[in-house]
Each structure stands twice: as structure tokens, then as C-alpha cells.
Amino acid sequence: MDLSGPNALNRSMQGLWSSHRRKVNLNTIPPPLSTSASPAPTPVNEDVLVATVQPGANGDMEVAVPESSSALSKPADVQPASDAPPTSNKRKTRSSRAAGDESNKRTKLNSGSVAGKDYSPPSTRLSDLGGISGCVEKMLELVAMPICHPEVYLYTGVQPPRGVLLHGPPGCGKTMLAHAMAGELGVPFISISAPSIVSGMSGESEKTLRDTFEEAKRLAPCLLFIDEIDAITPKRESAQREMERRIVAQFLTCMDDMSWDKTDNKPVMVVGATNRPDSLDAALRRAGRFDHEIAMGVPDEEARAQILRVLCAKLRLEGAYDFSALAKATPGYVGADLAALTGAAGIIAVKRIFQELSNGTLVIPDSEAPVVDSTVGDGMVIDGPPESQNDVTTSKPHVPFSSLLSASLSSAAASSIIHFLQAHPNPLTEEQLSPICITHADFLQALKEVQPSSKREGFATIPDVTWAEVGALHGIREELHMAIVQPIKRPELFRAVGIEAGCGVLMWGPPGCGKTLLAKAVANESRANFISVKGPELLNKYVGESERAVRQVFSRARASSPCVVFFDELDALVPRRDEALSESSARVVNTLLTELDGLDSRKGVYVLAATNRPDMIDPAMCRPGRLDKLLYVDLPSADERVEIIRTVTRKVPLGSDSVRGEVEEIVRERCEGYSGADLAAIVREAGVIALRRTLGKLEELEQGQDHGFLQEGNAQLLVEVSDFVQAVDKIGPSVSTAQQRRYAALRNRYAGLPVAGGSKGKDDSLQQ
């Protein structure tokens, strides 16, 4: 049975249901209906009656058939077969509707990143910034002048700048400067994050970028700010995917379309921000796109003081504040770190206030306002007299803080905060808040808790070694004090006599004489940032990685100056550059030499180095301007050994001063050639011998079932003179006589200079 046409089957069934049961010729095919939007009516055969399905009285479906063909004109009972909508039209309408919804969704998705947003100017102002007056002046010149007075450029015919690139370390204020500039000018501000432009569908990223710039043209004059711009504009030669190259090319085209002749002389200033400017494509940084670049570095001491003044202007402070002292105590802090410092100081102040309230040293006056009772849970009244429990107020009642405390917590040993919450369940009044403030001591306490972002990686903590723990070495201590500690503490005095760059110090001598201990004491005394570099740890088997590690060390040190960089075992890092030295090691030596005295200023970076083999170090390291102060740390003399043993035995229970005197006499007479490390080993070994003797007595007492042996043993735990004698017999000097003669010869090769050394004859003696 061959049926064609959308309604052929329907007409056939209607003919079969007719009451006359006329024979329907199924081979007769009606003409097909038109598939157009308004199909022409199909003529109905008079011999074919149309049946209508109607519900019956008992709920069953009945078929109503008219008696004659004249009943076809009644629309209530009979419907022509041609009035039914075609099935193909239904499908087509449904598919077109779905396609339209999908296109609408895609249009909304594409335009959602640009349209429908609030482009009102931010509330940030230039007065909220501090310490970047130079950057603000440059931004006013490059951004404010073209937006506020474009007629000046049109009259003179000068091409105005089109884009500004802000770069610097994280937290230095790039995004805040862009927001403050837009808020100060009062122009529409389009702020987008560069990663939000990237889409997974091919071509969507480029379209979003075009829509963004078209929206900027529509809102002109306006400011378009793109944060983290390096995410969408990497170098095209090193791009991993073709999509990244297309995005860069599209961005370059959009930047070229921002010229004034294409925007009806309405300026659109594009501001980009990144902390990796070297990763941007070179074509983006040419004139006509990002015309100018503003470097926002780590703020210096004066800039930090201005930032602290701006941040503290919104705080409730008490007492005299020395912002210069705070700025000097925060080397390496950027604006975000200083904001975190003020927040930490506020938290410390709140804890201190709660503690003072608990101790009674700080008293908050009682509130004169009537106490509003609150019912919590099952009608339980927390505060207020019993007669006020039935009071019902139509306004929203205030729930006191004490209602948040469980009964078990309140009954336990309550802290100062719980006491405060129980005593003051309602909000404090102005009179009660008046004694609450932040003091200068809170900031000093916060300095110990806040770590600057530049010190999150690669920095060692300030050592806890003090000068009191260093015995003897008075001459070298004085030299280090004047070379490093005083320039960090009083830089203005050194600048007054023309000394700006700190000198480098190389400490050399036999092992165990206290070179590393001196470096730790210097870092602790100066309270400066401290980077400890073990010589071989910078070396890497991959080409270029060792040099990059050296550059990174000095880059971090400059970013957080004043900083002390300590190179231990320097001979492993910078050996002599001769024929036997490999090419990779020679590159590391060259990199370190250029960092010590190259084009980049080493202002505020102090270099300390220690080695046992000065003859293996490259001679160029010891010239003036690099490691120009050489300090020979020799084996201690008899008097110095006595001072060292007196320092080391501070915490050793010797019993009486007579025992201490005998120990010092033993060290003076029998410890010739011993270094400081050897003397510390003697003290440690004497303590072990005394402990072994005491433990033997304790075991004997334990076998005798004396339960008081532990207290008696602890009371009698003393180190005797015989223990030191046994320790001296057991431990010999670590530096042999032959090595002592070799170090004496090395000292003579340095032209017989005094302890601090000098510059004359250094290179000649090292080249022999």
C-alpha cells in the first residue's frame, strides 16, 4: 500500500468509519499538500464522509458520522482533514524553535561577558594610595590628559598614547592604581580578567575579545583594564597551541582599531597589568599599542612610611606612632603585605583588649540604654528580669551574643572572650567603644606574625645566635659590625660620608673556627633579611639552571633589601676559571661576578662568604667592589680558648667556681691547636661521661628498690674535672700540624696582611 501525502492515512481511516461503510479506494491517492507556511486547502471528496471522535455518556469514545455530505460545513461536529497541521511542519517548527533558542543562548553567552554589566567608575580614589607618587604622576600624564582634554591632542595633531602597561611584583598596587585612576576621572570602567576571555570553543575567545573592544568603543571615552594580561598574550613563537597565537593576533588587531580616527575622536585608554612583562609578545609592547610601561617595584623605606600613613588613617590609633621606625622594620614589604600587617595588628589589639577586660585593667562603662530581652530556643530568656519575659515587640528583636554560647561552654573554665560576651550581650555604645584602640606595641607584635610575600620562598629565618654565644674573635666581630651591622642600622650616617654600596666580606680559615657562627650572629644582630646559600645547592645539571638560580638569589635579595646573603663553602660555587674548569661551572662564576658588581645595583644587599680554601676561589672574586674585605679566622689562642670554653659551659652544671677554674686551666695547657668546634665537642663528651656515671648509680639504686633515687640522682648530676680530663684524652684537634703550617703559608701569601686583610697584592698572590 503506497501512501503519499501527510493526511492520506487520516482520510482513509475516516472513510472506513463511515456509517455506510462505503468501499474506499486506497489506491486513489489524494494530491499532496503544500509544505509551505500557509498550505492551500485540499478539496474534500463528497463521497467520503468525515467521522468525528467524541466522548460518550459512559466515558467511552464514540464515533460520530454525519448523515450527508452537507454536514461537512458544520465546524462544531466535523473538522476538515486539511485543517490538521502537517507533521513535517511541526517538526520543522520545533527544530527551528530549538535552533533559535540555541542561537539566543549563544548570543547571551557571548554578550554576557561584555553587555549587561555595571561599568560605573570605582569608588577607589588616588588618596587611598601611598608611596607611588611617581607612578601616579605618570598615569595622570598618559591617561588623564587624553581622556579629560582630547581637544589638546586634536588641536596640536599629536598622537595620544593608546595603552599603558603596569608591571611589578604581586601586591605592589597595579590593580588598585587602575581602579583609582578610573574612579578619580569618573569615566566608565571596563575591568576584565584575561583568563576569563579564553574559551574552550574555537573562535569564541577571539569573538569575546572583539565584543569587549566594541563595547569600549560604544562607551568611549572610557578606561579598559585587563588584569593578568600575560595569560592571553604570550610569545607566539613559544605558544603551545594555535589558539594562543590567534588570540594574540586578535588582540593586536583590536589595539590597532583603538585609534582616534576609528573611535570618532573619543579616547579609549587600555591599561594592562602583569607581573611577568618578559613573557608578553614583543609586538604588543611596540609604540602604538602599549606605548608606555610603568614599573611598580617594591617600595623603599620612605614609600613604606607613606603607605602606612594612608592605611592607618582609617584606624583608631592611640599614642605616638613612629611610621619611619615601622617602615625600617618592614624591608621587602609591598602594599598588600603592609595592609596585612595592619589587619594583624588589629587582631592583636582585639585579643589584648579582651585580656585587659578579663584582668580588670580595662573597664568599659555600663550602657545607659535599656536592655532588650530576647527569647531563644524553647522560650528560654537569656537576660533581663523575669517580669519582662512576656513582652512582645513587633520589631525584629536583637539576639545577644551570649545566646550563641552553649550551657556546657559557659559552665566550663571560660576564657576572656566568653566573659566579655556574657557581660555585654548587646551591642556596645559609643561611650563603651571609646577606650578601645590600637597601640604601637600591637604593630610591633604583628611584625613577628606577618611574613612578606617576597620572603615566602628561598629565605631563611633570622638565626637565634647572638654575640653572647660567640666566644673570643673580638677583632673579626668589630670588622663585621662596621661592615654589615652598622650600615643596615644607620644607613644615613654612611650616606653622609659617601658610602652607599655595602662591601662584601670573605671569611676564611681552618674548619671549626666559627665562620658560620659569625655569619648567624651578624644576621641576628642586624635584624635584616637573611638568605643562606650552601655552595653546591645552586648547581644544576641542566644548562642555564645554575645561572638562573644565582640570578634569582640576588633578585630576591634586592626585592627585600636590606638583606644579608651568606654563601657557605664558596669554593664549590666559584672555583678558578682555568683550562680544567668545565664550561657550565665557568658560566656560574661569570654570573656571580656580574651580580656582585654588574649593571644592576647591589644597594642594600650585603654578601658574606665563608671558605676553607681561599686559594681555590677565582681571583676576580676578591677584587675591591666584590668581596673586598678578607677576614682570616685563625685557631684560637690560649686566652681565647679559655673564653670559648667559658661561653660553651654556661649551661653545664660544674658545681662550683673552683671546678670551672680547673677546667679552664686544663683547656689552657692541654688544648693547643684546638678549634672552637673541638672545644664544644670536649664539653659535650664530658657531659656524656658524667651522665654515664650517673646512670650507673641510678641502676644500682633501682636494684636496691630505693624509690627516691630519681630525685637524688637529679640533684647530684654534676660534671667533674675528671670528666673533662677523659674527654681531652679522647678527643684530639681536628686541624693537624701540617694543615696549620699550610694555613700559615696561605696567610703569608696574602702579603702578611693583618686580620682584616687588604687589597694590595691579593690577585698577584692568588695567581702564583
C-alpha angles and dihedrals in degrees: 000000000000113000124178130177128055097263103036095104092047093052091047093054091048090053093051091052094056116120094236090054090218116189110261117210103225091185089067105092118199118228112274120258121245116258093213124117092262107034119202116250115262115231113245120227111242091217093058116076121206118228125210125211112225133172114257131223094262093048096263123124115255130192116231115200123185118236097229140017090254088075090071090084093065107096094190095065106022131041121197115243091232092063093069110100114247118258092227090054090052092053092044093049092047093049093046090049091051091047090050092051090049092050090047090051091049091048090050090047092050096044095039092079091056112019126057096035132121110252096177116139116271122254093236116109134194089251088069090065128078139181096024101086092136093054091046091052091050092048091051089053096047102035112018098048097053092045098044099037111023089152090073091061092042092051096047095038092231116149108238122220115273104196141014125205118208115198134171143111119311115279098024094117108264096137093040091052091054092049092047092050092052091045092050094049094043094221127138110282121209109191118182133167113233096227090055089067094060113094133184095231120084111257096008094102092053091047092050089051092050092048091051093054092043089054089050089053090051092051095043130175087054144121120250113199121191114189122204090011092174088076093071103027107053123152107290094216090059097038114130098211137032090239090066091055091049092051091051092048091048091049091051090051092049091050090053090051090060093079115126095245088062096044098049091256091300110134121233110188116201116205120188128189129199140149092211107058094160091064094061121103112266093230090061094059098055125107113281095039114045095003097176135030123205117201113211105192133179108300118250125227096279093046091049090054091053092048091051091051091053093047094046093049088081095047129087102242132181130201132008116325122204103201091176091060090048090049091051090051093052107064114169094018117138125199094273091051091051090050088052088049092056090048092051090048089053092052091049090049091053091051091048092049092051090049092050090049090052093048093046095239089116119046123192113205118241117262116254092205116101115262114247112217120223131198117217130188115337096009093290112157114218101190138005135060119303094247091063094059093093094053111117121193125193093214122084106277121229113244109217120229091240089069089069091063118092121227093246092053092048093049094049125081096297122215126227092266092054090049090052093048091050094047095046110032094159129064114282121250127230091264092052093048094050097087092050113097144132120259134201090253089062090059091049089052091048091055088070093054104041118076117195118241092242090061097051091097133035098006124117121216117256106272120245093224113120133190088257089068093054114083122205118338090113096154094052091044090056092049092050091046092057095039100049117359100052096044088054096046098039109023093155092065092052092047089052090063094042099261110133109143117064119232126238122244126211116195114195136168143102118331119269097028096117106266095137091041090055091051091052092048091050092051091049094047095049093043088215129140111282128209115185115198120188105211102239097039093082093057116100131181093226119089113260097006095101092051091047090052091053092049091048092054092055093041090057091045092052091047091056102033135192086062136153116218113197119196111195118198092012093179090072092057103041110028122168115293103232136129094284093055116098121240094246093054090048090054091053090052091049091049093051092047092053092047092052095049111004139111093296112080117243092206111153094008115112119193123210121182134180131194142158094210112052091164090066094055118098109261092230090067093067100052120113113280094037120047092347098153116068118190120191111211103201131189111281121262124231094273091044091051089055091051092048093050089048089054095045095048096053093111098033115106102234096162103225141012091254091063090049090052093051090049091052090050091052090051092048095052107030104032102070110154095017117138127216091263090052091053091050089051090052091053091048092049092048089053091051091051091051091047091050090053092049093048089054090056090048092054090051091050091048091055088052090056092239104160093191094060094101095060093043092048093052091049093053098043100124134149110233134201092254089060090058091047091054091046092052090049090050100044121055131188116289092213111068125215091254091054091049090055091049092052090048089053091049090052090052089050087061087068095262092287121174123259095285093047127214142234102252115101097359099121094038093052092047093050093055 
